């Protein structure tokens, strides 16, 4: 096997790149508008949880980052509002303190973001996207900004889930899992080498690079993510009262916060209910469990006599084609995601039932590896061999180390532009408000 047995896509021409970047930017802004126009100004300026920013901060931050990278970085233009740079620097002010800042009010934030966008589209029209600086080669800076906005849209959707009051968002139900009853519980992934990461995906972020070969022993992995029904059995068997299943820090978290179930669940009249975007409903047994921390996922896996997959195991299950011996862009192949293959882009406001999306399965038959729920892995967030920060250290490098665990695959809240077989997410193992679930694995 060579160091990078992937098949690079033909280099797109400049106009195709420009069209792709334009579509990504416009799609992101449509979603931002939906998330911010669906509530009133009071809701926009309120902090619905100390874990999250006010929605109006995210809105102006999106515009500020677009100005920094596209207007100043790509086009070399003068700053529009240099006095607000510090207000919207995510590293300068923690989320809990942002409501106390002199933030732009909603109307001004909208106007600023819209003006930045108008100017950014002019920059896109006039910028050569091939044969130039690394920042703009293949439209990277424009793709990075589209991904950044979609990532904040996911953050704002988390804020919508945390807010109290009636539902502000609606969406159709996801497709049913028509053949789930006949699926095996787990799939064997044969041992051997595979290529992890990418050196060819034009909009891949620095932590996904470079492509490199990993040796992974054979293992079994769940065909679908762990369901709410399976997780209920863990709860009913004393999962939150048995210290032996928990990492020490996880057990301390359970005791400190008196946890008894995933976030947003509560027991009423002998039935588990949950709150989802302003609606209280019975917990669906066949849906992947959501809003669990790494510690909860790890405890469940121990209780089940299994473990969480490593990041390399997850990516091999998702990308490796044992017939061609190459790594695909996605489980189903190299084509971009579609509604038939994955639950992405906030088309639905919940995961699809476990076993759905047969068109999105991997070559070995593993399902729902892309979309539905972010999946915790056992791995710390670390750089790949040969990692180089680009275009700034603060995107990935400052988070490397044992404090953060890797999540893979994306959720229903993730847009396709920010989700691929190599995409790496990371968070603290205590986090529960994110759209996180998991699947388990075991060795041979």
Coordinates of C-alpha atoms in Angstrom, one line a residue:
X1 CA 0.0 0.0 0.0
X2 CA 1.3 3.5 -0.8
X3 CA 1.3 6.3 1.7
X4 CA -1.9 7.7 0.3
X5 CA -4.0 5.2 -1.7
X6 CA -6.8 7.6 -2.2
X7 CA -8.1 8.6 -5.6
X8 CA -7.9 12.4 -5.8
X9 CA -10.8 14.1 -7.6
X10 CA -9.9 15.9 -10.8
X11 CA -8.9 19.5 -10.1
X12 CA -12.0 21.6 -10.6
X13 CA -11.8 24.7 -12.8
X14 CA -11.9 28.2 -11.2
X15 CA -15.6 28.8 -12.1
X16 CA -16.6 25.4 -10.6
X17 CA -14.7 26.4 -7.4
X18 CA -16.3 29.8 -7.3
X19 CA -19.8 28.3 -7.7
X20 CA -19.1 25.8 -4.9
X21 CA -17.9 28.5 -2.6
X22 CA -20.8 30.7 -3.4
X23 CA -23.3 28.0 -2.8
X24 CA -21.7 27.1 0.5
X25 CA -21.7 30.7 1.8
X26 CA -25.3 31.3 0.8
X27 CA -26.5 28.0 2.3
X28 CA -24.8 28.9 5.6
X29 CA -26.3 32.4 5.7
X30 CA -29.8 31.0 5.0
X31 CA -29.5 28.8 8.0
X32 CA -28.1 31.6 10.2
X33 CA -31.0 33.7 9.2
X34 CA -33.5 31.0 10.1
X35 CA -31.9 30.4 13.5
X36 CA -31.8 34.1 14.4
X37 CA -35.1 35.3 12.8
X38 CA -37.1 32.5 14.5
X39 CA -36.9 34.3 17.9
X40 CA -37.4 37.9 19.1
X41 CA -34.7 40.3 20.1
X42 CA -35.1 39.5 23.8
X43 CA -34.3 35.9 23.0
X44 CA -31.3 36.9 20.8
X45 CA -29.7 39.0 23.6
X46 CA -30.4 36.5 26.4
X47 CA -28.0 33.9 27.6
X48 CA -30.0 30.7 27.7
X49 CA -27.2 28.8 29.4
X50 CA -23.7 29.8 30.8
X51 CA -22.4 27.1 28.5
X52 CA -23.4 29.1 25.4
X53 CA -23.2 32.6 24.0
X54 CA -26.2 34.8 23.4
X55 CA -27.4 34.2 19.9
X56 CA -26.6 37.8 18.9
X57 CA -22.9 37.2 19.8
X58 CA -22.7 34.3 17.4
X59 CA -24.4 36.3 14.7
X60 CA -21.9 39.2 14.9
X61 CA -18.9 36.8 15.4
X62 CA -19.8 35.1 12.2
X63 CA -19.6 38.5 10.4
X64 CA -16.4 39.5 12.2
X65 CA -14.6 36.2 11.2
X66 CA -15.7 36.7 7.6
X67 CA -14.4 40.2 7.6
X68 CA -11.1 39.1 9.2
X69 CA -10.4 36.3 6.7
X70 CA -12.1 37.3 3.5
X71 CA -12.0 41.1 3.5
X72 CA -8.8 41.7 5.3
X73 CA -6.9 38.4 4.8
X74 CA -7.8 37.6 1.2
X75 CA -8.5 41.1 -0.2
X76 CA -6.2 43.1 2.0
X77 CA -8.9 45.7 2.8
X78 CA -9.0 48.1 5.8
X79 CA -10.9 47.0 8.8
X80 CA -14.6 47.9 8.8
X81 CA -15.1 47.9 12.6
X82 CA -11.7 47.3 14.3
X83 CA -13.1 48.4 17.6
X84 CA -15.3 45.2 17.9
X85 CA -12.6 42.7 17.1
X86 CA -11.9 42.0 20.8
X87 CA -15.6 41.6 21.6
X88 CA -15.9 38.7 19.1
X89 CA -12.6 37.0 19.8
X90 CA -13.6 33.6 21.1
X91 CA -10.3 33.2 23.0
X92 CA -10.5 36.6 24.7
X93 CA -13.9 36.2 26.4
X94 CA -15.3 32.9 27.7
X95 CA -19.0 32.2 26.9
X96 CA -20.3 32.8 30.4
X97 CA -19.0 36.4 30.3
X98 CA -20.2 37.5 26.9
X99 CA -23.6 38.9 27.9
X100 CA -21.7 41.5 30.0
X101 CA -19.9 42.8 26.9
X102 CA -21.1 45.9 24.9
X103 CA -22.3 43.6 22.0
X104 CA -23.9 44.9 18.9
X105 CA -27.7 44.9 19.3
X106 CA -29.6 42.6 17.0
X107 CA -30.4 45.1 14.2
X108 CA -26.8 46.4 14.1
X109 CA -25.4 42.8 14.2
X110 CA -27.6 41.8 11.3
X111 CA -26.6 44.9 9.3
X112 CA -22.9 44.4 10.0
X113 CA -23.0 40.7 9.0
X114 CA -25.0 41.6 5.8
X115 CA -22.6 44.3 4.8
X116 CA -19.6 42.0 5.3
X117 CA -21.3 39.4 3.2
X118 CA -22.0 41.8 0.3
X119 CA -18.3 42.8 0.3
X120 CA -17.1 39.2 0.6
X121 CA -19.1 38.1 -2.4
X122 CA -17.3 40.9 -4.4
X123 CA -14.0 39.5 -3.2
X124 CA -15.1 36.0 -4.3
X125 CA -15.9 37.3 -7.7
X126 CA -12.5 39.0 -8.1
X127 CA -10.2 36.5 -6.5
X128 CA -8.2 33.9 -8.5
X129 CA -8.8 30.6 -6.8
X130 CA -6.1 28.5 -8.5
X131 CA -2.3 29.0 -8.7
X132 CA -2.1 31.6 -5.9
X133 CA -1.6 31.7 -2.2
X134 CA -2.4 28.7 -0.1
X135 CA -5.1 30.6 1.7
X136 CA -7.1 31.0 -1.5
X137 CA -6.0 27.9 -3.4
X138 CA -9.1 25.9 -4.4
X139 CA -11.2 28.5 -2.6
X140 CA -9.9 27.4 0.8
X141 CA -10.5 30.6 2.7
X142 CA -14.1 30.8 1.4
X143 CA -14.7 27.1 2.3
X144 CA -13.2 27.7 5.7
X145 CA -15.6 30.6 6.4
X146 CA -18.6 28.6 5.2
X147 CA -17.6 25.8 7.5
X148 CA -17.1 28.2 10.3
X149 CA -20.5 29.7 9.9
X150 CA -22.1 26.3 9.7
X151 CA -20.3 25.3 12.9
X152 CA -21.7 28.3 14.7
X153 CA -25.1 27.5 13.2
X154 CA -24.8 24.1 15.0
X155 CA -23.8 26.0 18.2
X156 CA -26.9 28.2 17.8
X157 CA -29.1 25.1 17.3
X158 CA -27.7 23.8 20.6
X159 CA -28.7 27.1 22.2
X160 CA -32.2 26.7 20.8
X161 CA -32.3 23.3 22.5
X162 CA -31.2 24.8 25.8
X163 CA -33.7 27.7 25.7
X164 CA -36.9 27.4 27.6
X165 CA -40.3 28.2 26.2
X166 CA -42.3 27.0 23.2
X167 CA -40.8 25.6 20.0
X168 CA -39.3 28.1 17.6
X169 CA -38.2 25.7 14.9
X170 CA -39.9 23.0 13.0
X171 CA -38.8 20.3 10.5
X172 CA -40.1 17.1 8.9
X173 CA -39.5 13.8 10.5
X174 CA -36.5 11.7 9.3
X175 CA -37.0 8.6 7.3
X176 CA -37.8 5.3 9.0
X177 CA -35.4 2.3 9.2
X178 CA -37.3 -0.1 7.0
X179 CA -34.9 -3.0 7.2
X180 CA -33.4 -2.5 10.6
X181 CA -34.9 -5.7 12.1
X182 CA -32.7 -7.9 9.8
X183 CA -29.4 -6.1 10.5
X184 CA -26.6 -7.8 12.4
X185 CA -25.8 -6.2 15.8
X186 CA -22.2 -5.7 14.8
X187 CA -19.8 -5.8 11.8
X188 CA -16.3 -7.3 11.6
X189 CA -13.7 -4.8 10.3
X190 CA -10.6 -6.9 9.3
X191 CA -7.2 -5.9 10.5
X192 CA -4.5 -4.3 8.4
X193 CA -3.3 -1.0 7.2
X194 CA -5.4 1.8 5.8
X195 CA -4.9 5.5 5.0
X196 CA -6.2 7.9 7.6
X197 CA -6.7 11.6 7.1
X198 CA -6.3 13.4 3.8
X199 CA -3.8 15.3 1.7
X200 CA -6.2 15.9 -1.2
X201 CA -9.5 17.2 0.2
X202 CA -9.3 20.9 -0.8
X203 CA -11.3 22.3 2.1
X204 CA -10.1 19.9 4.8
X205 CA -8.9 21.6 7.9
X206 CA -5.5 21.4 9.4
X207 CA -6.2 18.6 11.9
X208 CA -7.4 16.3 9.2
X209 CA -4.0 16.4 7.5
X210 CA -1.8 14.8 6.3
X211 CA -2.8 11.4 5.0
X212 CA -0.9 8.7 6.7
X213 CA -1.0 4.9 7.0
X214 CA -2.3 3.3 10.2
X215 CA -2.1 -0.4 11.2
X216 CA -5.4 -1.3 12.9
X217 CA -6.0 -4.8 14.3
X218 CA -9.3 -6.5 13.4
X219 CA -12.3 -5.5 15.6
X220 CA -16.1 -5.6 15.7
X221 CA -18.1 -2.4 15.7
X222 CA -21.8 -1.7 16.2
X223 CA -23.8 -1.7 12.9
X224 CA -25.7 1.4 14.2
X225 CA -25.3 3.9 17.0
X226 CA -26.5 2.8 20.5
X227 CA -30.2 3.5 20.9
X228 CA -32.2 5.1 23.6
X229 CA -33.9 1.8 24.3
X230 CA -30.5 0.1 24.9
X231 CA -29.4 3.0 27.0
X232 CA -32.6 2.7 29.1
X233 CA -31.5 -0.8 30.0
X234 CA -28.2 0.5 31.2
X235 CA -30.1 3.0 33.4
X236 CA -32.6 0.4 34.7
X237 CA -29.7 -1.9 35.6
X238 CA -28.2 0.7 37.9
X239 CA -25.9 2.3 35.4
X240 CA -25.8 5.6 37.2
X241 CA -25.5 4.0 40.7
X242 CA -22.7 1.5 40.0
X243 CA -19.3 3.1 40.4
X244 CA -17.5 0.2 38.7
X245 CA -18.6 1.2 35.3
X246 CA -17.3 4.8 35.5
X247 CA -13.9 6.4 35.0
X248 CA -13.1 8.2 38.3
X249 CA -13.7 11.7 36.9
X250 CA -17.0 10.5 35.4
X251 CA -18.2 9.0 38.7
X252 CA -17.3 12.3 40.4
X253 CA -19.4 14.1 37.8
X254 CA -22.4 11.8 38.3
X255 CA -22.2 12.3 42.1
X256 CA -21.6 16.0 42.0
X257 CA -24.6 16.7 39.6
X258 CA -26.8 13.8 40.8
X259 CA -27.1 12.5 37.2
X260 CA -29.5 9.7 36.5
X261 CA -30.0 9.9 32.7
X262 CA -29.0 11.8 29.5
X263 CA -29.4 15.5 29.5
X264 CA -33.1 16.6 28.9
X265 CA -34.5 13.2 30.1
X266 CA -36.8 12.9 33.0
X267 CA -39.0 10.2 34.5
X268 CA -42.8 10.7 34.8
X269 CA -45.4 8.2 35.7
X270 CA -43.0 5.3 35.0
X271 CA -42.0 6.6 31.6
X272 CA -38.9 8.3 30.3
X273 CA -39.7 11.7 28.6
X274 CA -37.4 14.2 27.0
X275 CA -37.5 17.8 26.0
X276 CA -36.6 18.4 22.4
X277 CA -36.6 22.0 21.0
X278 CA -39.4 23.1 23.2
X279 CA -41.5 19.9 22.9
X280 CA -41.8 17.2 25.6
X281 CA -42.2 13.7 24.2
X282 CA -41.6 10.1 25.1
X283 CA -38.1 8.9 24.6
X284 CA -38.1 6.9 21.3
X285 CA -36.6 3.5 21.9
X286 CA -35.3 3.0 18.4
X287 CA -33.5 6.4 18.0
X288 CA -29.8 6.8 18.7
X289 CA -29.2 8.1 22.2
X290 CA -28.3 11.8 22.3
X291 CA -26.9 14.3 24.7
X292 CA -24.5 12.0 26.6
X293 CA -21.0 12.9 27.7
X294 CA -17.9 10.9 26.9
X295 CA -18.0 9.5 30.5
X296 CA -21.6 8.3 30.0
X297 CA -20.7 6.6 26.7
X298 CA -17.6 5.0 28.2
X299 CA -19.6 3.7 31.2
X300 CA -22.3 2.2 29.0
X301 CA -19.6 0.5 26.9
X302 CA -18.1 -1.0 30.0
X303 CA -21.5 -2.2 31.3
X304 CA -22.1 -3.8 27.9
X305 CA -18.8 -5.6 28.1
X306 CA -17.5 -3.6 25.2
X307 CA -15.5 -0.3 24.7
X308 CA -15.6 2.8 22.6
X309 CA -13.9 2.6 19.2
X310 CA -10.6 4.4 18.8
X311 CA -10.6 7.3 16.3
X312 CA -8.6 5.2 13.8
X313 CA -11.0 2.3 14.2
X314 CA -13.9 4.6 13.5
X315 CA -12.3 6.1 10.4
X316 CA -11.4 2.7 9.1
X317 CA -14.9 1.4 9.5
X318 CA -16.2 4.6 7.7
X319 CA -13.7 4.9 4.9
X320 CA -11.7 1.8 4.1
X321 CA -12.8 -0.2 1.1
X322 CA -11.4 -3.8 1.5
X323 CA -11.9 -4.6 -2.2
X324 CA -10.0 -1.6 -3.7
X325 CA -7.8 -1.2 -0.6
X326 CA -8.3 2.6 -0.7
X327 CA -9.9 5.1 1.6
X328 CA -13.2 6.7 0.4
X329 CA -14.2 10.3 1.1
X330 CA -17.4 9.0 2.7
X331 CA -18.7 5.5 3.7
X332 CA -20.8 5.2 0.5
X333 CA -18.0 6.5 -1.8
X334 CA -16.6 9.7 -3.1
X335 CA -19.9 11.5 -4.1
X336 CA -21.1 14.4 -1.9
X337 CA -23.7 13.7 0.8
X338 CA -27.4 13.6 -0.3
X339 CA -30.7 13.3 1.6
X340 CA -30.8 9.6 0.8
X341 CA -27.4 8.9 2.3
X342 CA -27.2 10.9 5.5
X343 CA -29.1 13.0 8.0
X344 CA -27.3 16.3 7.8
X345 CA -28.0 20.0 7.5
X346 CA -30.8 20.5 10.0
X347 CA -33.3 19.0 7.5
X348 CA -34.6 17.1 10.5
X349 CA -34.5 18.1 14.2
X350 CA -33.7 14.7 15.5
X351 CA -31.6 11.6 14.5
X352 CA -33.3 9.0 12.3
X353 CA -34.0 5.6 13.8
X354 CA -31.0 3.3 14.2
X355 CA -30.4 1.4 11.0
X356 CA -31.7 4.1 8.6
X357 CA -30.1 5.3 5.5
X358 CA -29.1 2.0 3.8
X359 CA -27.7 4.1 0.8
X360 CA -25.2 5.6 3.2
X361 CA -23.7 2.3 4.5
X362 CA -20.0 1.6 4.4
X363 CA -18.5 -1.2 2.2
X364 CA -18.7 -3.5 5.2
X365 CA -22.3 -2.6 6.0
X366 CA -21.9 -0.2 8.9
X367 CA -24.7 2.4 8.9
X368 CA -25.2 6.1 10.0
X369 CA -21.5 6.8 10.3
X370 CA -22.2 10.2 8.8
X371 CA -24.9 12.4 10.3
X372 CA -27.5 11.7 13.0
X373 CA -25.2 11.9 16.1
X374 CA -21.7 12.9 16.8
X375 CA -19.9 9.7 18.0
X376 CA -17.6 9.7 20.9
X377 CA -14.4 7.8 20.4
X378 CA -11.9 6.6 23.0
X379 CA -9.1 8.8 21.5
X380 CA -7.6 12.0 22.8
X381 CA -7.4 14.9 20.3
X382 CA -3.9 14.7 19.0
X383 CA -2.1 15.9 15.9
X384 CA -1.4 13.5 13.0
X385 CA 2.3 12.7 12.1
X386 CA 3.5 15.7 10.0
X387 CA 0.8 18.1 11.3
X388 CA 1.3 21.7 10.4
X389 CA -1.1 24.5 11.7
X390 CA -2.9 26.3 8.9
X391 CA -4.0 29.0 8.7
X392 CA -3.8 29.7 12.4
X393 CA -2.7 27.8 15.5
X394 CA -5.9 28.5 17.4
X395 CA -8.1 26.4 15.2
X396 CA -6.7 23.0 16.4
X397 CA -3.2 23.1 17.9
X398 CA -4.1 24.8 21.1
X399 CA -6.6 22.1 21.9
X400 CA -4.3 19.1 21.4
X401 CA -3.8 16.9 24.4
X402 CA -5.5 14.6 26.9
X403 CA -8.2 17.1 27.9
X404 CA -10.3 16.7 24.8
X405 CA -11.8 13.6 23.3
X406 CA -12.5 13.1 19.6
X407 CA -16.0 12.8 18.1
X408 CA -16.5 11.7 14.6
X409 CA -19.2 11.5 11.9
X410 CA -21.3 14.6 12.5
X411 CA -24.9 14.9 13.6
X412 CA -28.3 16.0 12.1
X413 CA -27.2 19.5 13.1
X414 CA -24.1 19.5 10.9
X415 CA -24.0 20.7 7.3
X416 CA -22.4 18.6 4.6
X417 CA -19.7 21.3 4.0
X418 CA -18.4 20.7 7.6
X419 CA -18.8 16.9 7.6
X420 CA -16.7 14.3 5.8
X421 CA -15.1 11.0 6.5
X422 CA -11.9 12.7 7.7
X423 CA -13.6 15.5 9.7
X424 CA -12.5 15.6 13.4
X425 CA -14.5 17.2 16.2
X426 CA -13.4 17.4 19.8
X427 CA -14.8 18.4 23.1
X428 CA -14.3 18.0 26.9
X429 CA -15.5 14.6 28.1
X430 CA -18.1 16.2 30.4
X431 CA -20.0 17.9 27.6
X432 CA -23.6 16.8 27.3
X433 CA -25.4 19.7 25.6
X434 CA -23.8 18.8 22.2
X435 CA -25.6 16.5 19.8
X436 CA -23.4 13.5 20.9
X437 CA -24.1 9.8 20.9
X438 CA -21.8 6.8 20.3
X439 CA -21.4 3.3 19.1
X440 CA -19.4 0.5 20.8
X441 CA -16.7 -1.9 19.6
X442 CA -14.7 -4.9 20.8
X443 CA -11.5 -6.6 19.8
X444 CA -11.3 -10.1 18.2

